[in-house]
Coordinates of C-alpha atoms and ligand atoms in Angstrom, one line a residue:
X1 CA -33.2 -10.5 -11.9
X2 CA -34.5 -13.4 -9.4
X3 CA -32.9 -16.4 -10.8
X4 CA -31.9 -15.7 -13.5
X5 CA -28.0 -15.2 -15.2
X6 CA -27.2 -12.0 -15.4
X7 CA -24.2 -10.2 -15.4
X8 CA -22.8 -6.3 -14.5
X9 CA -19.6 -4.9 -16.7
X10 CA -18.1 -2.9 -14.4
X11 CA -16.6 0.6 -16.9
X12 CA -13.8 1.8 -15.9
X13 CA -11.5 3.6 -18.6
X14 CA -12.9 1.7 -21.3
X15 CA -16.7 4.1 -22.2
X16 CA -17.8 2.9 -24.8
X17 CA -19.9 -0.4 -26.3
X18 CA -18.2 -1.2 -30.1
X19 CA -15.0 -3.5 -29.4
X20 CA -15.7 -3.9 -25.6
X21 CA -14.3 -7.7 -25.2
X22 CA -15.0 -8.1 -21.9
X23 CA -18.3 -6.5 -22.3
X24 CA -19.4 -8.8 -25.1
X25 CA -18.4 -11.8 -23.0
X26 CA -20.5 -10.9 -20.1
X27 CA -23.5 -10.4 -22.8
X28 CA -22.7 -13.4 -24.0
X29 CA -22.4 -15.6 -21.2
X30 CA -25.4 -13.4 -19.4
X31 CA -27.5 -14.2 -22.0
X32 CA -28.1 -10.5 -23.0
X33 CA -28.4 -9.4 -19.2
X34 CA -26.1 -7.3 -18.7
X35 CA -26.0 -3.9 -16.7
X36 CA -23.1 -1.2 -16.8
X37 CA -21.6 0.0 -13.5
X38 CA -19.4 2.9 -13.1
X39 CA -17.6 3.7 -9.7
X40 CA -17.0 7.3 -9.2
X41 CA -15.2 8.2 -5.6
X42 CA -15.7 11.9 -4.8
X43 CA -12.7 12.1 -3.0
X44 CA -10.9 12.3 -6.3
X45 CA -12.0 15.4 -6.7
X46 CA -9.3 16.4 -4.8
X47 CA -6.8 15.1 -5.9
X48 CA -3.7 16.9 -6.7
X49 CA -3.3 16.0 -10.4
X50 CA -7.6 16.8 -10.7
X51 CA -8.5 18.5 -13.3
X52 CA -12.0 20.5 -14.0
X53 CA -11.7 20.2 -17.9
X54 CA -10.7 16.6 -18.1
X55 CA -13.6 16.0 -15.8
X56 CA -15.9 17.9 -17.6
X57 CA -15.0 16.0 -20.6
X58 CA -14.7 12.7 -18.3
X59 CA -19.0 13.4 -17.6
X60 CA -19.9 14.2 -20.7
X61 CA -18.6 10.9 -21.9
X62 CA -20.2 9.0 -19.4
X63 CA -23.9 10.8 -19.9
X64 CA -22.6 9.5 -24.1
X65 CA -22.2 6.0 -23.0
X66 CA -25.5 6.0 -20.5
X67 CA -27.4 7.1 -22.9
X68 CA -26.3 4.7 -25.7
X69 CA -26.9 1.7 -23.6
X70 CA -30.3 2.3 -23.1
X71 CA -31.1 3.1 -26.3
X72 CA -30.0 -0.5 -26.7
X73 CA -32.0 -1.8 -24.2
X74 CA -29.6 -1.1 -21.2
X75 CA -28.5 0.8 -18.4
X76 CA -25.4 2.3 -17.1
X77 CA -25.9 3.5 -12.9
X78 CA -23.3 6.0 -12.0
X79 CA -22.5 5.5 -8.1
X80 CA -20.3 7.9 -5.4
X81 CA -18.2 4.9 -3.9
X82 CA -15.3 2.8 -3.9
X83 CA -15.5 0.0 -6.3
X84 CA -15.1 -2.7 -3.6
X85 CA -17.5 -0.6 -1.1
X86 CA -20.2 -0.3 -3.7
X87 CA -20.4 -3.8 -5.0
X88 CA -20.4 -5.0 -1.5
X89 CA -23.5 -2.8 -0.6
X90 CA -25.1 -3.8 -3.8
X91 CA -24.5 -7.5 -3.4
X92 CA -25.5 -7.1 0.7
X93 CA -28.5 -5.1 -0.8
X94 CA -29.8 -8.1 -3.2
X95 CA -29.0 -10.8 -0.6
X96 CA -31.3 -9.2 1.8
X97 CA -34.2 -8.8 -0.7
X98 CA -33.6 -12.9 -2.0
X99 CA -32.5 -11.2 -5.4
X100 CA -29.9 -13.6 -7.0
X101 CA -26.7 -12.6 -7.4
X102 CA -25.0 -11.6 -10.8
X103 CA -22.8 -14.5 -12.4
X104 CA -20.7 -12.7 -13.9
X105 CA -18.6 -9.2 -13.4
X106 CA -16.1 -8.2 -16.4
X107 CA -13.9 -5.1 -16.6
X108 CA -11.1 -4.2 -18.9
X109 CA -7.6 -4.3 -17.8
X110 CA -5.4 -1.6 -16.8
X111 CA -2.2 -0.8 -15.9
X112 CA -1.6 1.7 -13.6
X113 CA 0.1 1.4 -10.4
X114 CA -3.2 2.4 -7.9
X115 CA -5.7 0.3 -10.5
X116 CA -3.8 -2.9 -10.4
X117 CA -3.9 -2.7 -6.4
X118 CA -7.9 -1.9 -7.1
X119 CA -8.3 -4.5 -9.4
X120 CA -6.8 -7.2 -6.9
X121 CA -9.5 -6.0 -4.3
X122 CA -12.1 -6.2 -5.9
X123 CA -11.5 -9.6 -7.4
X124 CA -11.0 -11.0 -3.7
X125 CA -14.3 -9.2 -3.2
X126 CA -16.2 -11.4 -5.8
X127 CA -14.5 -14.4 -4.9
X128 CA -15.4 -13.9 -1.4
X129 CA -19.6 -13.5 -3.1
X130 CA -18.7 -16.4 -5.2
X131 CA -18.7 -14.0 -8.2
X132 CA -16.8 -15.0 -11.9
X133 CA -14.6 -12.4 -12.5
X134 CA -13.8 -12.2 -16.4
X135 CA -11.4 -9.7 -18.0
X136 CA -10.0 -8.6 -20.9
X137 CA -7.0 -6.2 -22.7
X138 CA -8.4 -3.4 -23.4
X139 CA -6.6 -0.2 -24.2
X140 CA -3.5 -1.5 -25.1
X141 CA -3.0 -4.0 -28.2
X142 CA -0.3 -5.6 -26.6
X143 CA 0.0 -6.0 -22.8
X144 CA 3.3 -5.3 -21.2
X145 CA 4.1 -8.6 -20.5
X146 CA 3.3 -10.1 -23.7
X147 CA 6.7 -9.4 -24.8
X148 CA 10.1 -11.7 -24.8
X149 CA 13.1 -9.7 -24.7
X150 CA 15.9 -11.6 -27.2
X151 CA 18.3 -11.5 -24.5
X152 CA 16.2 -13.4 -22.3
X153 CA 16.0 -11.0 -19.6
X154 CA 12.4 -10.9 -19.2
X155 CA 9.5 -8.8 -20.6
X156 CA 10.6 -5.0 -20.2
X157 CA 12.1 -3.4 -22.6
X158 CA 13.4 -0.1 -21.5
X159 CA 14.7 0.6 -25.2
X160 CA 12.0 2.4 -27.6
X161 CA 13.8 0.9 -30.4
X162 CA 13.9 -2.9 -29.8
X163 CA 10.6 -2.4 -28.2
X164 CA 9.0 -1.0 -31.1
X165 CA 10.3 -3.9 -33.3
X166 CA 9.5 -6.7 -31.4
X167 CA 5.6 -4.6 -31.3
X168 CA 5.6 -4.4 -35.0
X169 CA 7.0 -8.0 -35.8
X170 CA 3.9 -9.0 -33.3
X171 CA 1.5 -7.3 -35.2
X172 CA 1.9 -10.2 -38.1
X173 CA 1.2 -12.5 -35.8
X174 CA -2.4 -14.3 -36.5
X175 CA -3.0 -13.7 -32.5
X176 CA -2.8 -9.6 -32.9
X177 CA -4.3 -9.7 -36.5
X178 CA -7.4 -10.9 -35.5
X179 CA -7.5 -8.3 -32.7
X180 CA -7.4 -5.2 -35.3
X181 CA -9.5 -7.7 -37.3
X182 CA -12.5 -7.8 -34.7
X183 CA -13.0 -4.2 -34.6
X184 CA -14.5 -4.8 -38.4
X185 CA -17.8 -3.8 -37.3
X186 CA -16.7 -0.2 -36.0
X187 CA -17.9 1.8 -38.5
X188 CA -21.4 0.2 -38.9
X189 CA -22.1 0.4 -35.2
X190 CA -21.6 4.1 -35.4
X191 CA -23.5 4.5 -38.4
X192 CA -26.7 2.9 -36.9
X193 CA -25.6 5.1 -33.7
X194 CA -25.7 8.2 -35.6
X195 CA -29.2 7.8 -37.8
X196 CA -31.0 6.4 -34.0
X197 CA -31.4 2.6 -35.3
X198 CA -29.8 1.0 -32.8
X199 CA -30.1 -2.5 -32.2
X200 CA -31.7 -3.6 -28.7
X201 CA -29.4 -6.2 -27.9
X202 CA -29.7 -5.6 -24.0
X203 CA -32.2 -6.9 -21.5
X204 CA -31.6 -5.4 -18.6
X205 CA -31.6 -2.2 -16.4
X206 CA -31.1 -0.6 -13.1
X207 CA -35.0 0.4 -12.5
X208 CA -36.6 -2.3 -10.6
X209 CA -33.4 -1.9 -8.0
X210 CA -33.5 2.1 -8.3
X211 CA -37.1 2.1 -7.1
X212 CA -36.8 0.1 -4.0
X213 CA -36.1 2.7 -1.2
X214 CA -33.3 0.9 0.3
X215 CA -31.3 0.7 -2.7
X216 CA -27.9 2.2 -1.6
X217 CA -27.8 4.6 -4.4
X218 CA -29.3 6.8 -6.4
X219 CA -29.2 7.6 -10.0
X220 CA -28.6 11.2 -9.8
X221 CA -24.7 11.7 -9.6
X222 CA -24.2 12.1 -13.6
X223 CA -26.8 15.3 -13.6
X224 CA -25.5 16.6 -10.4
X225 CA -22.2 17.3 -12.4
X226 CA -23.5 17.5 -14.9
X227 CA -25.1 20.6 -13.9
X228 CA -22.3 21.8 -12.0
X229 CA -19.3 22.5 -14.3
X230 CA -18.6 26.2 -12.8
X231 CA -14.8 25.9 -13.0
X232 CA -15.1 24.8 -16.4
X233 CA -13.7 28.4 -18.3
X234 CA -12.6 26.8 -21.6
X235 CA -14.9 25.2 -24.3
X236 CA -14.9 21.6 -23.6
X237 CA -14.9 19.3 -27.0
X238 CA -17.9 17.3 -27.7
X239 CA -17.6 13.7 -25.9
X240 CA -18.4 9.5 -27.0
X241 CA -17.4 7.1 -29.5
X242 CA -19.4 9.0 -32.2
X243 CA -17.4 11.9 -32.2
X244 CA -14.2 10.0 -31.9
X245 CA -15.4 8.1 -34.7
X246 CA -15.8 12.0 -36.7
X247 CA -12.9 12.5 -35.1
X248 CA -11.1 9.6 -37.1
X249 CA -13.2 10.5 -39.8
X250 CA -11.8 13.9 -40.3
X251 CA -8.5 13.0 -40.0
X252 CA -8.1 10.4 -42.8
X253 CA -8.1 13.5 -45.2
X254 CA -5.0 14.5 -43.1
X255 CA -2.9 11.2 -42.8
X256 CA -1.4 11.0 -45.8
X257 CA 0.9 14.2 -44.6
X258 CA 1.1 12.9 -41.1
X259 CA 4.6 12.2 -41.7
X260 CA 5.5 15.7 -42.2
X261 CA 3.3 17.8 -40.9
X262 CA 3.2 16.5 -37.5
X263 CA 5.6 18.3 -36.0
X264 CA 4.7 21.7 -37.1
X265 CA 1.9 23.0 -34.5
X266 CA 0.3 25.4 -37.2
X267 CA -0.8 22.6 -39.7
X268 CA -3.3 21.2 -37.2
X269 CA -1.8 17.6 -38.6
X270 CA -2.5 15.3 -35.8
X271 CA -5.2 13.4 -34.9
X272 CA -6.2 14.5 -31.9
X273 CA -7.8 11.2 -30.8
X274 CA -5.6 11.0 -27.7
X275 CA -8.6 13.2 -25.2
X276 CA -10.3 10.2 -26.8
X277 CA -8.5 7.1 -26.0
X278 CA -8.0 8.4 -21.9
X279 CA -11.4 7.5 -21.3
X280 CA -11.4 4.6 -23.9
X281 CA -14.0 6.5 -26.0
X282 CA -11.8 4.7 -28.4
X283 CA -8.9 2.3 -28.3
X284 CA -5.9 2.2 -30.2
X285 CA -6.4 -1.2 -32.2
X286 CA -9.7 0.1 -33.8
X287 CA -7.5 3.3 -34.4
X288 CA -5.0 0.9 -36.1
X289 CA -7.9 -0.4 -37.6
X290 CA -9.1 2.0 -39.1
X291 CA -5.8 3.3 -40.9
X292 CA -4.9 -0.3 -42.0
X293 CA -1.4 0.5 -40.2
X294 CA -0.2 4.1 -41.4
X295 CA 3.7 3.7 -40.6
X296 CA 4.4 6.5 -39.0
X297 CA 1.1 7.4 -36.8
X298 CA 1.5 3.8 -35.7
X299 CA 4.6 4.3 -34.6
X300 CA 3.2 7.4 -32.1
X301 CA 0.8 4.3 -30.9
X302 CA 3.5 2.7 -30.0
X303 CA 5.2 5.4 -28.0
X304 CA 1.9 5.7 -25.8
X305 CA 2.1 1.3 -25.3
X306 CA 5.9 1.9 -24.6
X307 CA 4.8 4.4 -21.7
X308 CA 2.2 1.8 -20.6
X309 CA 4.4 -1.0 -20.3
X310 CA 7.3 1.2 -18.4
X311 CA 4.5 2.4 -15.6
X312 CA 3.5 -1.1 -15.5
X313 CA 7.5 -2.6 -14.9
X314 CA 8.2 0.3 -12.9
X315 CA 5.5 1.6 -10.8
X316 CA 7.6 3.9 -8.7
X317 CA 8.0 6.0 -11.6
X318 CA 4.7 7.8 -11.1
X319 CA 6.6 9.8 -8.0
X320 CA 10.4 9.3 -8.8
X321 CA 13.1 9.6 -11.8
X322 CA 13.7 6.2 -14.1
X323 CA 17.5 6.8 -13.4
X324 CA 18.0 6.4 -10.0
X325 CA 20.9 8.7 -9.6
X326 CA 18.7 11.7 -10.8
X327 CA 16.7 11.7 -7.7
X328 CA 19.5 13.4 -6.1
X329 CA 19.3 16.2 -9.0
X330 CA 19.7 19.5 -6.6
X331 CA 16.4 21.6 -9.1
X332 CA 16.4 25.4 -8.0
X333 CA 12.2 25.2 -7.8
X334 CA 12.3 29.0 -8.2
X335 CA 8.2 29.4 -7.5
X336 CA 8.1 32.8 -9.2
X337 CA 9.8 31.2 -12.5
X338 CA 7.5 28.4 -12.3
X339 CA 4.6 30.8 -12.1
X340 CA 5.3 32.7 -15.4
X341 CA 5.9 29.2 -16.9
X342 CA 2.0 28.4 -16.0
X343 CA 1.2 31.6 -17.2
X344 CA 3.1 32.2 -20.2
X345 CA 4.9 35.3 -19.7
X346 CA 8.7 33.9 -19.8
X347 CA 9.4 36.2 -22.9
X348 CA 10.1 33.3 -24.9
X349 CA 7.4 33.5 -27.9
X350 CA 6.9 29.8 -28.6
X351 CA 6.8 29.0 -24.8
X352 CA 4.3 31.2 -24.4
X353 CA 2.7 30.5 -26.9
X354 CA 1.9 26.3 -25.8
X355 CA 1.4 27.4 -21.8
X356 CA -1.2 29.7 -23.7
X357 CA -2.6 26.8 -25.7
X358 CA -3.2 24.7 -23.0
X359 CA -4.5 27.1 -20.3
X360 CA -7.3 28.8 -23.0
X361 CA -7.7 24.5 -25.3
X362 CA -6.6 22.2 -22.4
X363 CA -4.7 20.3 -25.3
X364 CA -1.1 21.1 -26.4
X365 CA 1.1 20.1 -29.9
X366 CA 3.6 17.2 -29.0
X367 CA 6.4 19.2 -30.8
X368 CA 5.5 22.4 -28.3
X369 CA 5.0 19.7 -25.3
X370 CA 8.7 18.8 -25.9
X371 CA 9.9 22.0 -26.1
X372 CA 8.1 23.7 -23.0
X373 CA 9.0 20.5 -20.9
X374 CA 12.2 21.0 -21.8
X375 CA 12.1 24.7 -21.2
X376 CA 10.9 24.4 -17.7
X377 CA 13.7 21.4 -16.4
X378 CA 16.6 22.5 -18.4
X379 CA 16.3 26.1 -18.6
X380 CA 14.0 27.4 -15.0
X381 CA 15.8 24.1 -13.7
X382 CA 12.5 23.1 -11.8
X383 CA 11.7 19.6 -11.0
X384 CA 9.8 17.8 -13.5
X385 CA 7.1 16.6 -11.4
X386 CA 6.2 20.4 -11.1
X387 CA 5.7 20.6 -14.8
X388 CA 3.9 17.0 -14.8
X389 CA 1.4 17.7 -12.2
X390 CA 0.7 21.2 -13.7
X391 CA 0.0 19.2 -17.1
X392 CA -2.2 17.1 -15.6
X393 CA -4.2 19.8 -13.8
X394 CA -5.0 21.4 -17.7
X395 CA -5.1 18.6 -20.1
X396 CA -8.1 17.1 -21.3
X397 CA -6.4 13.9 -22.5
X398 CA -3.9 14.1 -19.0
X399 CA -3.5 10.6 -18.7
X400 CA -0.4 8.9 -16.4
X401 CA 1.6 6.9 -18.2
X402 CA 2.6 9.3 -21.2
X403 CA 2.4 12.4 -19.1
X404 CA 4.6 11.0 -16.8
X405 CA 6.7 9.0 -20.0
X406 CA 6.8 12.6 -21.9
X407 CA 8.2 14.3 -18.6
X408 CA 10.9 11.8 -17.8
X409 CA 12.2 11.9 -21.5
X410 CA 12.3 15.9 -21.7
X411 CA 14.0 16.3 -18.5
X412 CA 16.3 13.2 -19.6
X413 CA 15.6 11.1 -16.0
X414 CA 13.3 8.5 -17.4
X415 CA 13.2 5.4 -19.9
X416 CA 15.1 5.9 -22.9
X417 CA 15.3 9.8 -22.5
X418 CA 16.8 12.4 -24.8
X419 CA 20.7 12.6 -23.4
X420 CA 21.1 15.5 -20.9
X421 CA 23.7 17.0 -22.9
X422 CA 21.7 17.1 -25.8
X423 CA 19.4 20.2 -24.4
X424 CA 16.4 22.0 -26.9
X425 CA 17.2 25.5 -27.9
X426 CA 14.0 27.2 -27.8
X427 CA 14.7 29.9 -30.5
X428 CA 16.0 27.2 -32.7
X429 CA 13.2 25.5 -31.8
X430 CA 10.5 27.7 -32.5
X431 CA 12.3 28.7 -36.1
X432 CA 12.4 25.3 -37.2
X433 CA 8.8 24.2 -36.3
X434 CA 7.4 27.4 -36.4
X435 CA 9.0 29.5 -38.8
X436 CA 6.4 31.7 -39.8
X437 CA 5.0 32.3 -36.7
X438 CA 1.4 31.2 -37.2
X439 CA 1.3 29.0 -34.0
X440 CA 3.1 31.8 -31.8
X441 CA 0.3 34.4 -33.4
X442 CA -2.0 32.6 -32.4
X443 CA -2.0 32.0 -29.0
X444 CA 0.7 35.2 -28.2
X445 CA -1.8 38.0 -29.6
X446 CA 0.1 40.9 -28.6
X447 CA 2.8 39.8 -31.4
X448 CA 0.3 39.8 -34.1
X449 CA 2.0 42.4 -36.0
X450 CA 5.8 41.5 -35.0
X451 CA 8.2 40.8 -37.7
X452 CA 9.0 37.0 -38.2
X453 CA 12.7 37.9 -36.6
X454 CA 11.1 39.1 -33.3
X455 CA 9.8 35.5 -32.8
X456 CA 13.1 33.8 -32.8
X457 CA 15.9 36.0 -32.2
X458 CA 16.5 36.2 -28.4
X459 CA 18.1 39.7 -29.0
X460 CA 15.1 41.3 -30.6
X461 CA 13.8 44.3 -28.5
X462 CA 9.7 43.2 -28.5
X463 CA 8.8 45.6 -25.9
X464 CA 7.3 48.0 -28.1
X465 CA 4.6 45.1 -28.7
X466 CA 4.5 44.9 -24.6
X467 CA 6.1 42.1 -24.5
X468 CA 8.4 40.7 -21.3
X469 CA 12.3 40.3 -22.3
X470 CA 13.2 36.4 -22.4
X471 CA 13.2 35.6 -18.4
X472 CA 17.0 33.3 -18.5
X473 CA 19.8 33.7 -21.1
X474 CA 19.4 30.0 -22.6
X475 CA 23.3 29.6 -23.2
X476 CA 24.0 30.0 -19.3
X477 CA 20.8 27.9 -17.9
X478 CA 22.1 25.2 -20.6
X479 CA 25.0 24.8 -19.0
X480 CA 23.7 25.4 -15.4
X481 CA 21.8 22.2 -16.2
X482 CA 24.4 20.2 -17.8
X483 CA 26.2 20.8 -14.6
X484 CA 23.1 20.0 -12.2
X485 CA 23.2 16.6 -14.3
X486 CA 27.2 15.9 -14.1
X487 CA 26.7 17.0 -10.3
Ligands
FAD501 C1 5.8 16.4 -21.7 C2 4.7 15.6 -22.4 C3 3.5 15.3 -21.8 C4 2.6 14.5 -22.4 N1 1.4 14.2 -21.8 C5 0.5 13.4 -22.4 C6 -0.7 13.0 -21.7 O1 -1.0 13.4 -20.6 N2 -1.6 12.2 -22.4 C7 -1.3 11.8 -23.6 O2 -2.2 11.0 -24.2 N3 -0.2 12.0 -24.3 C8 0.7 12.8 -23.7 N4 1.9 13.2 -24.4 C9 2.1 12.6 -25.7 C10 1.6 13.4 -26.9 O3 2.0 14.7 -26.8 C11 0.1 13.3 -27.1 O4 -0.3 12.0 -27.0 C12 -0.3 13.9 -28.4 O5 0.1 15.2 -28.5 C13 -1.8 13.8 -28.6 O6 -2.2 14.5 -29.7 P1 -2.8 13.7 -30.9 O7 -3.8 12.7 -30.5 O8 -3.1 14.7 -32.0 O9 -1.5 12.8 -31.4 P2 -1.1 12.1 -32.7 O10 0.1 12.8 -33.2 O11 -2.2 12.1 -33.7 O12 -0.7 10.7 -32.3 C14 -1.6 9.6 -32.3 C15 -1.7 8.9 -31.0 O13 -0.4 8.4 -30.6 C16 -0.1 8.6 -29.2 N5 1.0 9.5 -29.1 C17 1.5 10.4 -29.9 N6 2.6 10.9 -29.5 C18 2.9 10.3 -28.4 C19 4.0 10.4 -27.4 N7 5.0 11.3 -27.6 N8 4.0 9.7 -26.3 C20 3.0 8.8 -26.1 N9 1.9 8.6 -27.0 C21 1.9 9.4 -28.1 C22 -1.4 9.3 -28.6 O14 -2.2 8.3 -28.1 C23 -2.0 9.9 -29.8 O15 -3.4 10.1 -29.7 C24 2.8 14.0 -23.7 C25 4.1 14.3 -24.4 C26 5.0 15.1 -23.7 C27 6.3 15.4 -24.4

């Protein structure tokens, strides 16, 4: 490293090397010399919206990524710190030994409120070490403020609709075409991944520094948790750009029928790329990509960049409603309801049925997240953020922005929600996108020999199948909440 250009990509939500921009810039730039850094702060282990499986998944993809840059000649180090603490004591660290500096540090962007105010430190960090800071869009094909509302008012949309046209019209635009375009080499990468012949396009690594004994850190952290997954109780999906490549793979078979299929849970007709894309195993423009534009599955991409660009206008929304005036919303937080919510024991078969799915899959249908989101704001009448936070404690793909987005719209406080008038009827629900029962089977066992009617007539006497009588009357709890809204 002694003077000579050289450069560290510092990962942060974006884990993986095919269509890394501001990775291939740094390579570029650094000549090849480029290390990978990742900052991991234990103290976000305990953090209320922590989750065991998504962390489980989070490692896994992590070990994927280390060990695909050193097959290509690289090195990834893991490190227990804050990102401005650790590249201070690594900087401090090389100073004292007459190391040279890197040149260059790149990351891609995000957009959450606590990584933008990250972000801003640790840029004032490497301009203080005389460091070039170079980033790039990453996760999003179009950044929030990218956009020029026709009104004039500025970049935020908080319309899906004229949002989603002014996103499409873009995507004609030479400027976005030739970011889909780049992601050309996608497939080849992971064919040479998968048969071992990967290039070695990297120079560098993390051993000479690993070995002096005053090094600040250690390369251990990824097999310590790695080796420590004891509150992991469901089977965690395999993690890394490969298998979200398969991933893609298997789902082309299934695309065509995307348009109809994916609101019924039983058909198993989404993609499920989205555990994927949280830790940027894959982004959405080599998704896009890859389906050369598929109308309606783009349109879902669009939904998530919507979310994005609402946390990034309005950052308060992470704690508080969209629509001011639903702050005040007087929610009965019953803790016993909410408890046979988690559980799924509310006597409500297709309730039941996603709480199952996510506690025993850590991954629930968007149809069944509508409808239990609903369920638990508009008929328990518990605060939203109880159902968000309980999300994000379970899913494997729990990610901020559309939690958060898909909350607010089901309990009608957020951007563009559904109306609160207009409230879901679960049994109607569950007989329209589940009409033969196959998803409530499933997951509710002890209705495996029920009659279809028992599903989704709220009359139905199930207890000889042991199971609970529906916990609210809908009709009444509609209204309840209607009133809670007027109020
Ligand atoms: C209450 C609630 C909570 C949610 N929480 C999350 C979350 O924590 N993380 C998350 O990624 N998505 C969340 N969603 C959105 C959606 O349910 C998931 O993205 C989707 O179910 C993932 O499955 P898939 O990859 O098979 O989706 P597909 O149907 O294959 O869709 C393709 C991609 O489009 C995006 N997408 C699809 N539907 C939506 C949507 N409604 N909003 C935003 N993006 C969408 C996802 O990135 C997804 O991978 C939530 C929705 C609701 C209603």
């Amino acid at each position: 490293m002694n003077n000579k250009v050289w450069g560290i990509h510092w990962f942060r939500r974006d884990l993986r090397i095919p269509g890394n921009n501001s990775l291939r810039w740094n390579w570029k730039k650094s000549n090849r010399k480029v290390i990978g850094i990742f900052c991991f702060d234990s103290r976000f282990l305990s953090r209320s919206d922590f989750s065991h499986h998504r962390f489980a998944f989070f490692i896994d993809t992590l070990i994927e990524l280390k060990s695909e840059m050193q097959k290509q000649g690289g090195d990834l180090l893991v490190v227990d710190d804050l990102p401005h603490l650790a590249f201070d004591k690594i900087f401090t660290f090389l100073r004292e030994k007459k190391i040279s500096l890197p040149k260059f540090v790149s990351w891609g962007r995000d957009y959450e409120p606590f990584a933008i105010l990250r972000d801003q430190k640790v840029k004032s960090l490497m301009e203080n070490w005389g460091i070039e800071v170079h980033t790039e869009r990453d996760h999003l094909l179009i950044e929030p403020w990218e956009f020029k509302r026709s009104d004039g008012k500025g970049s935020f949309y908080q319309v899906y609709t004229p949002y989603s046209k002014q996103w499409f019209a873009k995507l004609n635009t030479p400027e976005i075409r030739a970011r889909i375009e780049s992601h050309s080499t996608f497939e080849h990468y992971v064919i040479r991944l998968e048969n071992n012949n990967l290039e070695k396009i990297f120079e560098l690594n993390w051993d000479t520094l690993l070995k002096q004994q005053d090094f600040p850190y250690q390369d251990s952290l990824l097999k310590f948790y790695e080796e420590n997954k004891k509150h992991v109780r469901i089977k965690i999906p395999t993690a890394g750009t490969k298998e979200a490549f398969k991933q893609l793979n298997k789902f082309k078979a299934k695309i065509e029928n995307y348009n109809v299929e994916r609101d019924f849970p039983s058909c198993d007709g989404t993609s499920k790329l989205s555990i994927f894309q949280k830790n940027g195993s894959i982004v959405s423009s080599q998704i896009i990509y890859f389906f050369n534009l598929q109308n309606q599955f783009t349109k879902e991409i669009v939904w998530r960049e919507f979310f994005y660009s609402v946390m990034y206008h309005r950052p308060e929304n992470e704690k508080k409603s969209f629509i001011a005036k639903y702050e005040n919303i007087k929610w009965e937080n019953n803790k016993s309801w909410f408890q046979r919510w988690k559980e799924g024991v509310t006597g409500f078969p297709i309730i039941d049925a996603g709480m199952r799915q996510l506690r025993d899959t850590g991954w629930m249908h968007n149809r069944v997240r509508m409808i239990v989101a609903s369920f638990l704001t508009k008929d328990l009448l518990i605060d939203w953020r109880w159902g968000e936070q309980y999300f994000m404690n379970e899913l494997i793909d729990g990610d901020l922005a559309p939690n958060n987005g898909g909350w607010q719209w089901a309990a009608s406080t957020g951007c563009d929600p559904q109306p609160y008038f207009r409230v879901f009827n679960p049994w109607l629900q569950s007989e329209k996108f589940d009409h033969e029962g196959n998803y409530i089977k499933k997951y509710v066992k002890e209705l495996r020999d029920a009659p279809i009617a028992a599903l989704h007539d709220p009359d139905f006497d199930r207890s000889p199948w042991k199971y609970p009588k529906p916990m609210v009357e809908h009709k009444i709890q509609k209204n309840k909440a209607i009133m809670l809204f007027k109020n």
